[in-house]
PDB file of C-alpha atoms in Angstrom:
ATOM      1  CA  MET B  75      42.657-103.507 111.775  1.00  0.00           C
ATOM      2  CA  GLU B  76      41.475-103.076 115.389  1.00  0.00           C
ATOM      3  CA  THR B  77      42.237-105.051 118.362  1.00  0.00           C
ATOM      4  CA  VAL B  78      38.940-106.016 120.028  1.00  0.00           C
ATOM      5  CA  SER B  79      40.853-108.425 122.883  1.00  0.00           C
ATOM      6  CA  GLU B  80      43.590-110.738 123.029  1.00  0.00           C
ATOM      7  CA  ASN B  81      44.104-113.169 125.805  1.00  0.00           C
ATOM      8  CA  LYS B  82      46.626-115.539 126.706  1.00  0.00           C
ATOM      9  CA  CYS B  83      45.013-119.419 126.093  1.00  0.00           C
ATOM     10  CA  PHE B  84      47.277-122.576 126.579  1.00  0.00           C
ATOM     11  CA  GLY B  85      50.632-121.463 125.770  1.00  0.00           C
ATOM     12  CA  GLY B  86      48.729-118.721 122.438  1.00  0.00           C
ATOM     13  CA  VAL B  87      46.788-115.924 122.169  1.00  0.00           C
ATOM     14  CA  GLN B  88      42.934-116.121 121.600  1.00  0.00           C
ATOM     15  CA  GLY B  89      42.340-112.619 119.545  1.00  0.00           C
ATOM     16  CA  VAL B  90      39.349-111.045 118.770  1.00  0.00           C
ATOM     17  CA  TYR B  91      39.598-108.575 115.570  1.00  0.00           C
ATOM     18  CA  LYS B  92      37.129-106.109 113.933  1.00  0.00           C
ATOM     19  CA  HIS B  93      38.599-104.955 110.153  1.00  0.00           C
ATOM     20  CA  SER B  94      35.943-102.988 107.665  1.00  0.00           C
ATOM     21  CA  SER B  95      35.264-105.184 104.949  1.00  0.00           C
ATOM     22  CA  ALA B  96      34.943-104.093 101.279  1.00  0.00           C
ATOM     23  CA  ALA B  97      33.307-107.662 100.556  1.00  0.00           C
ATOM     24  CA  THR B  98      30.081-106.849 103.087  1.00  0.00           C
ATOM     25  CA  GLY B  99      30.191-102.994 102.502  1.00  0.00           C
ATOM     26  CA  GLY B 100      30.750-103.024 106.819  1.00  0.00           C
ATOM     27  CA  GLU B 101      32.401-103.935 110.018  1.00  0.00           C
ATOM     28  CA  MET B 102      32.983-107.496 110.298  1.00  0.00           C
ATOM     29  CA  THR B 103      34.662-108.866 113.287  1.00  0.00           C
ATOM     30  CA  PHE B 104      36.682-112.690 113.711  1.00  0.00           C
ATOM     31  CA  GLY B 105      38.539-114.437 116.273  1.00  0.00           C
ATOM     32  CA  LEU B 106      41.776-116.083 115.502  1.00  0.00           C
ATOM     33  CA  PHE B 107      43.694-118.303 117.871  1.00  0.00           C
ATOM     34  CA  LEU B 108      47.412-118.920 117.609  1.00  0.00           C
ATOM     35  CA  PRO B 109      49.403-121.564 119.241  1.00  0.00           C
ATOM     36  CA  GLU B 110      52.626-120.645 120.481  1.00  0.00           C
ATOM     37  CA  GLU B 111      54.866-121.980 117.851  1.00  0.00           C
ATOM     38  CA  ALA B 112      52.899-118.975 115.632  1.00  0.00           C
ATOM     39  CA  GLU B 113      56.110-116.577 117.511  1.00  0.00           C
ATOM     40  CA  GLU B 114      58.365-118.503 115.755  1.00  0.00           C
ATOM     41  CA  THR B 115      57.110-119.338 112.452  1.00  0.00           C
ATOM     42  CA  PRO B 116      54.093-119.393 109.883  1.00  0.00           C
ATOM     43  CA  VAL B 117      51.857-122.233 111.695  1.00  0.00           C
ATOM     44  CA  PRO B 118      48.711-123.918 109.492  1.00  0.00           C
ATOM     45  CA  LEU B 119      45.504-122.568 109.833  1.00  0.00           C
ATOM     46  CA  LEU B 120      41.924-124.384 110.446  1.00  0.00           C
ATOM     47  CA  TRP B 121      38.520-122.651 109.122  1.00  0.00           C
ATOM     48  CA  TYR B 122      35.732-123.038 111.668  1.00  0.00           C
ATOM     49  CA  LEU B 123      32.646-122.077 110.285  1.00  0.00           C
ATOM     50  CA  SER B 124      29.609-121.611 112.497  1.00  0.00           C
ATOM     51  CA  GLY B 125      26.088-122.247 112.143  1.00  0.00           C
ATOM     52  CA  LEU B 126      22.367-120.214 112.228  1.00  0.00           C
ATOM     53  CA  THR B 127      22.124-117.696 114.953  1.00  0.00           C
ATOM     54  CA  CYS B 128      26.016-117.560 115.588  1.00  0.00           C
ATOM     55  CA  THR B 129      28.664-115.263 115.785  1.00  0.00           C
ATOM     56  CA  HIS B 130      32.512-115.428 115.540  1.00  0.00           C
ATOM     57  CA  GLU B 131      31.990-116.192 119.460  1.00  0.00           C
ATOM     58  CA  ASN B 132      30.349-119.487 119.455  1.00  0.00           C
ATOM     59  CA  ALA B 133      32.543-122.044 118.804  1.00  0.00           C
ATOM     60  CA  MET B 134      35.488-120.189 119.799  1.00  0.00           C
ATOM     61  CA  VAL B 135      34.166-120.113 123.634  1.00  0.00           C
ATOM     62  CA  LYS B 136      32.064-123.535 123.174  1.00  0.00           C
ATOM     63  CA  ALA B 137      33.678-125.631 120.944  1.00  0.00           C
ATOM     64  CA  GLY B 138      37.028-126.247 123.311  1.00  0.00           C
ATOM     65  CA  ALA B 139      39.192-126.174 120.300  1.00  0.00           C
ATOM     66  CA  GLN B 140      42.033-123.937 121.564  1.00  0.00           C
ATOM     67  CA  ALA B 141      43.587-126.404 123.017  1.00  0.00           C
ATOM     68  CA  TRP B 142      44.164-129.472 120.924  1.00  0.00           C
ATOM     69  CA  ALA B 143      44.913-126.725 118.199  1.00  0.00           C
ATOM     70  CA  ALA B 144      47.692-125.718 120.864  1.00  0.00           C
ATOM     71  CA  GLU B 145      48.635-129.502 121.042  1.00  0.00           C
ATOM     72  CA  GLN B 146      48.739-129.923 117.419  1.00  0.00           C
ATOM     73  CA  GLY B 147      50.479-126.400 116.342  1.00  0.00           C
ATOM     74  CA  ILE B 148      47.350-125.341 114.662  1.00  0.00           C
ATOM     75  CA  ALA B 149      46.085-121.502 114.332  1.00  0.00           C
ATOM     76  CA  LEU B 150      41.936-121.476 114.034  1.00  0.00           C
ATOM     77  CA  ALA B 151      39.955-118.940 112.719  1.00  0.00           C
ATOM     78  CA  PHE B 152      36.586-118.069 113.101  1.00  0.00           C
ATOM     79  CA  PRO B 153      34.424-115.834 111.310  1.00  0.00           C
ATOM     80  CA  ASP B 154      31.049-114.455 111.189  1.00  0.00           C
ATOM     81  CA  THR B 155      28.235-115.897 110.071  1.00  0.00           C
ATOM     82  CA  SER B 156      27.226-112.628 108.280  1.00  0.00           C
ATOM     83  CA  PRO B 157      27.478-108.698 107.627  1.00  0.00           C
ATOM     84  CA  ARG B 158      25.688-106.673 111.086  1.00  0.00           C
ATOM     85  CA  GLY B 159      24.776-103.876 111.794  1.00  0.00           C
ATOM     86  CA  PRO B 160      21.757-100.808 111.633  1.00  0.00           C
ATOM     87  CA  GLY B 161      21.737-100.679 107.494  1.00  0.00           C
ATOM     88  CA  VAL B 162      22.202-104.399 106.957  1.00  0.00           C
ATOM     89  CA  ALA B 163      19.178-106.077 105.680  1.00  0.00           C
ATOM     90  CA  ASP B 164      17.490-108.581 108.060  1.00  0.00           C
ATOM     91  CA  ASP B 165      14.768-110.921 109.203  1.00  0.00           C
ATOM     92  CA  ASP B 166      12.265-111.355 111.818  1.00  0.00           C
ATOM     93  CA  ALA B 167      12.856-115.784 111.194  1.00  0.00           C
ATOM     94  CA  TYR B 168      16.118-116.561 112.635  1.00  0.00           C
ATOM     95  CA  ASP B 169      17.264-118.369 109.367  1.00  0.00           C
ATOM     96  CA  LEU B 170      17.568-115.578 107.240  1.00  0.00           C
ATOM     97  CA  GLY B 171      18.725-112.607 107.459  1.00  0.00           C
ATOM     98  CA  GLN B 172      22.013-111.438 110.068  1.00  0.00           C
ATOM     99  CA  GLY B 173      23.142-114.428 111.800  1.00  0.00           C
ATOM    100  CA  ALA B 174      22.467-116.107 108.551  1.00  0.00           C
ATOM    101  CA  GLY B 175      24.841-115.870 105.731  1.00  0.00           C
ATOM    102  CA  PHE B 176      24.512-119.124 104.401  1.00  0.00           C
ATOM    103  CA  TYR B 177      27.960-118.617 102.751  1.00  0.00           C
ATOM    104  CA  VAL B 178      26.985-117.262  99.106  1.00  0.00           C
ATOM    105  CA  ASN B 179      27.113-113.901  97.283  1.00  0.00           C
ATOM    106  CA  ALA B 180      23.485-112.960  97.618  1.00  0.00           C
ATOM    107  CA  THR B 181      22.243-111.399  94.194  1.00  0.00           C
ATOM    108  CA  GLN B 182      18.668-110.605  95.133  1.00  0.00           C
ATOM    109  CA  THR B 183      16.971-107.507  96.962  1.00  0.00           C
ATOM    110  CA  PRO B 184      17.601-106.402 100.029  1.00  0.00           C
ATOM    111  CA  TRP B 185      20.340-109.105 100.718  1.00  0.00           C
ATOM    112  CA  ALA B 186      22.681-108.226  97.662  1.00  0.00           C
ATOM    113  CA  PRO B 187      24.521-105.135  98.806  1.00  0.00           C
ATOM    114  CA  HIS B 188      26.184-107.163 101.895  1.00  0.00           C
ATOM    115  CA  PHE B 189      25.448-110.519 101.670  1.00  0.00           C
ATOM    116  CA  ARG B 190      28.553-111.275 100.080  1.00  0.00           C
ATOM    117  CA  MET B 191      29.811-114.004 102.415  1.00  0.00           C
ATOM    118  CA  TRP B 192      31.577-116.638  99.585  1.00  0.00           C
ATOM    119  CA  ASP B 193      34.065-113.854  99.226  1.00  0.00           C
ATOM    120  CA  TYR B 194      34.294-112.781 102.472  1.00  0.00           C
ATOM    121  CA  VAL B 195      35.433-116.542 103.748  1.00  0.00           C
ATOM    122  CA  ALA B 196      37.286-117.417 100.556  1.00  0.00           C
ATOM    123  CA  ASP B 197      39.184-114.316  99.584  1.00  0.00           C
ATOM    124  CA  GLU B 198      38.885-111.454 101.704  1.00  0.00           C
ATOM    125  CA  LEU B 199      39.074-112.141 105.203  1.00  0.00           C
ATOM    126  CA  PRO B 200      42.064-115.174 104.424  1.00  0.00           C
ATOM    127  CA  LYS B 201      44.127-112.216 102.369  1.00  0.00           C
ATOM    128  CA  LEU B 202      43.867-109.799 105.930  1.00  0.00           C
ATOM    129  CA  ILE B 203      45.044-112.825 108.230  1.00  0.00           C
ATOM    130  CA  THR B 204      47.754-114.062 106.506  1.00  0.00           C
ATOM    131  CA  ARG B 205      48.637-110.883 105.811  1.00  0.00           C
ATOM    132  CA  ASN B 206      48.992-109.680 109.190  1.00  0.00           C
ATOM    133  CA  PHE B 207      49.179-112.709 111.185  1.00  0.00           C
ATOM    134  CA  ALA B 208      51.953-115.806 111.512  1.00  0.00           C
ATOM    135  CA  VAL B 209      49.883-118.472 109.362  1.00  0.00           C
ATOM    136  CA  ASP B 210      50.836-120.083 106.259  1.00  0.00           C
ATOM    137  CA  GLU B 211      48.645-120.043 103.109  1.00  0.00           C
ATOM    138  CA  GLU B 212      49.780-122.975 101.647  1.00  0.00           C
ATOM    139  CA  ARG B 213      48.710-125.328 104.842  1.00  0.00           C
ATOM    140  CA  GLN B 214      44.991-124.800 105.784  1.00  0.00           C
ATOM    141  CA  SER B 215      42.133-126.894 106.064  1.00  0.00           C
ATOM    142  CA  ILE B 216      38.161-126.383 107.029  1.00  0.00           C
ATOM    143  CA  THR B 217      35.236-127.549 109.028  1.00  0.00           C
ATOM    144  CA  GLY B 218      32.267-126.169 110.372  1.00  0.00           C
ATOM    145  CA  HIS B 219      28.613-126.577 112.422  1.00  0.00           C
ATOM    146  CA  SER B 220      25.356-126.899 110.573  1.00  0.00           C
ATOM    147  CA  MET B 221      24.976-124.034 108.123  1.00  0.00           C
ATOM    148  CA  GLY B 222      28.715-123.509 109.195  1.00  0.00           C
ATOM    149  CA  GLY B 223      29.233-127.593 107.701  1.00  0.00           C
ATOM    150  CA  HIS B 224      27.546-126.682 104.541  1.00  0.00           C
ATOM    151  CA  GLY B 225      29.969-123.735 104.193  1.00  0.00           C
ATOM    152  CA  ALA B 226      32.850-125.919 104.614  1.00  0.00           C
ATOM    153  CA  LEU B 227      31.504-128.508 102.185  1.00  0.00           C
ATOM    154  CA  THR B 228      30.789-126.525  99.596  1.00  0.00           C
ATOM    155  CA  LEU B 229      33.767-124.101  99.794  1.00  0.00           C
ATOM    156  CA  ALA B 230      36.627-127.352 100.075  1.00  0.00           C
ATOM    157  CA  MET B 231      34.288-128.159  96.471  1.00  0.00           C
ATOM    158  CA  GLY B 232      34.079-124.858  95.108  1.00  0.00           C
ATOM    159  CA  LEU B 233      37.812-124.164  95.715  1.00  0.00           C
ATOM    160  CA  PRO B 234      40.149-127.157  94.449  1.00  0.00           C
ATOM    161  CA  GLY B 235      43.410-126.831  95.778  1.00  0.00           C
ATOM    162  CA  ARG B 236      42.649-124.249  98.692  1.00  0.00           C
ATOM    163  CA  PHE B 237      42.261-126.798 101.508  1.00  0.00           C
ATOM    164  CA  ARG B 238      43.885-130.027 103.093  1.00  0.00           C
ATOM    165  CA  SER B 239      41.151-131.621 104.066  1.00  0.00           C
ATOM    166  CA  VAL B 240      37.434-130.781 105.045  1.00  0.00           C
ATOM    167  CA  SER B 241      35.042-131.722 107.787  1.00  0.00           C
ATOM    168  CA  ALA B 242      31.791-131.336 109.380  1.00  0.00           C
ATOM    169  CA  PHE B 243      29.455-131.260 112.365  1.00  0.00           C
ATOM    170  CA  ALA B 244      26.272-131.892 111.456  1.00  0.00           C
ATOM    171  CA  PRO B 245      26.254-130.157 108.148  1.00  0.00           C
ATOM    172  CA  ILE B 246      23.225-129.184 106.193  1.00  0.00           C
ATOM    173  CA  CYS B 247      24.098-131.287 103.470  1.00  0.00           C
ATOM    174  CA  HIS B 248      21.116-131.066 100.925  1.00  0.00           C
ATOM    175  CA  PRO B 249      19.857-127.503 101.348  1.00  0.00           C
ATOM    176  CA  THR B 250      18.221-127.476  97.882  1.00  0.00           C
ATOM    177  CA  ALA B 251      16.125-130.182  98.557  1.00  0.00           C
ATOM    178  CA  GLY B 252      15.029-129.112 102.414  1.00  0.00           C
ATOM    179  CA  ASP B 253      13.227-126.442 104.479  1.00  0.00           C
ATOM    180  CA  TRP B 254      16.997-125.356 105.475  1.00  0.00           C
ATOM    181  CA  GLY B 255      17.906-124.296 101.847  1.00  0.00           C
ATOM    182  CA  ARG B 256      14.972-124.066  99.939  1.00  0.00           C
ATOM    183  CA  LYS B 257      13.953-120.888 101.365  1.00  0.00           C
ATOM    184  CA  GLN B 258      17.548-119.272 102.175  1.00  0.00           C
ATOM    185  CA  LEU B 259      18.793-120.280  98.943  1.00  0.00           C
ATOM    186  CA  SER B 260      15.715-118.708  96.812  1.00  0.00           C
ATOM    187  CA  ALA B 261      16.001-115.595  98.868  1.00  0.00           C
ATOM    188  CA  TYR B 262      19.923-114.772  98.086  1.00  0.00           C
ATOM    189  CA  LEU B 263      19.880-116.264  94.664  1.00  0.00           C
ATOM    190  CA  GLY B 264      16.427-115.782  93.197  1.00  0.00           C
ATOM    191  CA  ALA B 265      14.186-118.535  91.626  1.00  0.00           C
ATOM    192  CA  ASP B 266      16.546-120.241  89.062  1.00  0.00           C
ATOM    193  CA  GLU B 267      17.799-122.765  90.806  1.00  0.00           C
ATOM    194  CA  THR B 268      20.631-123.758  88.859  1.00  0.00           C
ATOM    195  CA  THR B 269      22.314-121.246  90.573  1.00  0.00           C
ATOM    196  CA  TRP B 270      21.976-123.027  93.979  1.00  0.00           C
ATOM    197  CA  ALA B 271      23.479-126.112  92.804  1.00  0.00           C
ATOM    198  CA  ARG B 272      27.256-124.755  93.839  1.00  0.00           C
ATOM    199  CA  HIS B 273      26.287-124.084  97.244  1.00  0.00           C
ATOM    200  CA  ASP B 274      24.829-128.103  97.667  1.00  0.00           C
ATOM    201  CA  ALA B 275      27.115-130.508  99.374  1.00  0.00           C
ATOM    202  CA  THR B 276      25.500-133.344  97.622  1.00  0.00           C
ATOM    203  CA  LEU B 277      24.778-132.360  94.513  1.00  0.00           C
ATOM    204  CA  MET B 278      28.615-130.857  93.926  1.00  0.00           C
ATOM    205  CA  LEU B 279      29.904-134.313  95.246  1.00  0.00           C
ATOM    206  CA  ARG B 280      27.788-135.969  92.801  1.00  0.00           C
ATOM    207  CA  GLU B 281      29.336-133.439  89.703  1.00  0.00           C
ATOM    208  CA  VAL B 282      32.547-133.367  90.779  1.00  0.00           C
ATOM    209  CA  GLY B 283      33.754-135.023  93.924  1.00  0.00           C
ATOM    210  CA  LEU B 284      36.416-134.833  96.194  1.00  0.00           C
ATOM    211  CA  GLU B 285      39.951-134.971  95.914  1.00  0.00           C
ATOM    212  CA  ILE B 286      41.339-134.315 100.015  1.00  0.00           C
ATOM    213  CA  PRO B 287      40.385-136.199 102.698  1.00  0.00           C
ATOM    214  CA  LEU B 288      36.816-135.572 104.279  1.00  0.00           C
ATOM    215  CA  LEU B 289      35.209-136.612 108.133  1.00  0.00           C
ATOM    216  CA  VAL B 290      31.656-135.918 108.981  1.00  0.00           C
ATOM    217  CA  ASP B 291      30.131-136.432 112.656  1.00  0.00           C
ATOM    218  CA  GLN B 292      26.090-136.393 112.988  1.00  0.00           C
ATOM    219  CA  GLY B 293      24.572-136.775 116.150  1.00  0.00           C
ATOM    220  CA  SER B 294      21.536-139.861 115.842  1.00  0.00           C
ATOM    221  CA  ASP B 295      19.665-137.576 118.378  1.00  0.00           C
ATOM    222  CA  ASP B 296      19.891-134.244 116.178  1.00  0.00           C
ATOM    223  CA  GLN B 297      16.655-132.740 116.872  1.00  0.00           C
ATOM    224  CA  PHE B 298      17.154-131.235 112.892  1.00  0.00           C
ATOM    225  CA  ILE B 299      18.381-133.970 111.216  1.00  0.00           C
ATOM    226  CA  ASP B 300      15.861-134.381 108.875  1.00  0.00           C
ATOM    227  CA  LEU B 301      16.702-130.953 108.100  1.00  0.00           C
ATOM    228  CA  LEU B 302      20.535-131.756 107.527  1.00  0.00           C
ATOM    229  CA  MET B 303      19.503-134.449 105.312  1.00  0.00           C
ATOM    230  CA  PRO B 304      22.439-136.570 106.007  1.00  0.00           C
ATOM    231  CA  GLU B 305      21.322-139.768 104.054  1.00  0.00           C
ATOM    232  CA  ALA B 306      22.048-138.049 100.899  1.00  0.00           C
ATOM    233  CA  LEU B 307      25.556-137.064 101.376  1.00  0.00           C
ATOM    234  CA  ALA B 308      26.145-140.763 102.001  1.00  0.00           C
ATOM    235  CA  GLU B 309      24.468-141.622  99.082  1.00  0.00           C
ATOM    236  CA  ALA B 310      26.887-139.328  97.218  1.00  0.00           C
ATOM    237  CA  VAL B 311      30.294-140.438  98.648  1.00  0.00           C
ATOM    238  CA  ALA B 312      28.969-143.705  98.416  1.00  0.00           C
ATOM    239  CA  LYS B 313      28.161-143.330  94.194  1.00  0.00           C
ATOM    240  CA  ARG B 314      31.137-140.844  93.808  1.00  0.00           C
ATOM    241  CA  ARG B 315      33.317-143.592  95.697  1.00  0.00           C
ATOM    242  CA  VAL B 316      34.905-140.633  97.744  1.00  0.00           C
ATOM    243  CA  PRO B 317      36.945-141.904 100.445  1.00  0.00           C
ATOM    244  CA  ALA B 318      35.296-140.538 103.233  1.00  0.00           C
ATOM    245  CA  THR B 319      34.542-141.474 106.758  1.00  0.00           C
ATOM    246  CA  LEU B 320      31.070-140.593 108.077  1.00  0.00           C
ATOM    247  CA  ARG B 321      29.767-141.242 111.787  1.00  0.00           C
ATOM    248  CA  LEU B 322      26.256-141.514 113.025  1.00  0.00           C
ATOM    249  CA  GLN B 323      27.047-140.546 116.823  1.00  0.00           C
ATOM    250  CA  LYS B 324      24.830-142.346 118.902  1.00  0.00           C
ATOM    251  CA  GLY B 325      22.588-140.106 121.553  1.00  0.00           C
ATOM    252  CA  TYR B 326      24.191-136.659 120.135  1.00  0.00           C
ATOM    253  CA  ASP B 327      22.338-133.801 119.775  1.00  0.00           C
ATOM    254  CA  HIS B 328      22.753-130.869 117.631  1.00  0.00           C
ATOM    255  CA  SER B 329      24.651-128.469 120.031  1.00  0.00           C
ATOM    256  CA  TYR B 330      27.764-127.610 121.259  1.00  0.00           C
ATOM    257  CA  PHE B 331      27.999-130.337 123.779  1.00  0.00           C
ATOM    258  CA  PHE B 332      28.151-132.631 120.513  1.00  0.00           C
ATOM    259  CA  VAL B 333      30.785-130.625 119.260  1.00  0.00           C
ATOM    260  CA  SER B 334      33.145-130.442 122.200  1.00  0.00           C
ATOM    261  CA  THR B 335      32.777-134.058 122.000  1.00  0.00           C
ATOM    262  CA  PHE B 336      34.470-135.204 118.719  1.00  0.00           C
ATOM    263  CA  ILE B 337      36.265-131.805 118.419  1.00  0.00           C
ATOM    264  CA  GLU B 338      39.803-133.433 119.486  1.00  0.00           C
ATOM    265  CA  ASP B 339      38.927-136.070 116.614  1.00  0.00           C
ATOM    266  CA  HIS B 340      38.180-133.598 114.191  1.00  0.00           C
ATOM    267  CA  ILE B 341      41.796-131.418 114.853  1.00  0.00           C
ATOM    268  CA  ALA B 342      43.671-134.569 114.875  1.00  0.00           C
ATOM    269  CA  PHE B 343      42.105-135.192 111.502  1.00  0.00           C
ATOM    270  CA  HIS B 344      43.121-131.815 110.129  1.00  0.00           C
ATOM    271  CA  ALA B 345      46.929-131.742 111.984  1.00  0.00           C
ATOM    272  CA  GLU B 346      47.437-135.358 109.969  1.00  0.00           C
ATOM    273  CA  ALA B 347      46.608-133.409 106.135  1.00  0.00           C
ATOM    274  CA  LEU B 348      48.344-130.249 107.225  1.00  0.00           C
ATOM    275  CA  TYR B 349      51.117-131.699 108.520  1.00  0.00           C
ATOM    276  CA  ALA B 350      51.732-134.324 106.013  1.00  0.00           C
TER     277      ALA B 350
END
């Protein structure tokens, strides 16, 4: 593992690191914020999964999360959204290929050799971080924005017992039924739609429910709201009777201005679960 940078930040350290990934077959970069408490003892960890076109850097720089994480004594992990590099398959469209991994393990050509973001985020990167940094592998939660919100929800339900809580900002809620999902899932996983269901938060919630606290924020003026389909997730929450807080925030769009406005609430929400 190579240290790209480390900067003092709210009493802690914001680092950026590179490493060779067996899951994606290439070099991956991630950000990790460690609060001051990590100098003395392992601290809880909150994963932040970013959305389409993003790298590890977007939320790390724009969300303003470090100040609130430092206040709560929580580490923040910022993975990349896909494998990258000249040997990695890509597409001219912004919503497929590099920057658009959708947190799945691709099975189809040309994506299968590198696009294994489920394994990377669920297994490889957590092991790397807990082995090399002072974070508590038993106290972890997950959040994300847009495509990353989709990933946070599906990972939380697909890995029962892994996380203490889950939240999302404007998540892609029902990808098997919308243009932000059907295109990517068919490309990465093939035409058999039965393989898509475990990567659809609405379908998973209907099928398996959720045993940990859930918070979702959605902007009412989000320019992509019809693609995100928040009403499908709300219907599944009600039908399954899952305890959840689903908030429609008047006037907010899909940007990091929206995320940064409510990130304090989300970190406090996760801190309550992580320190319970």
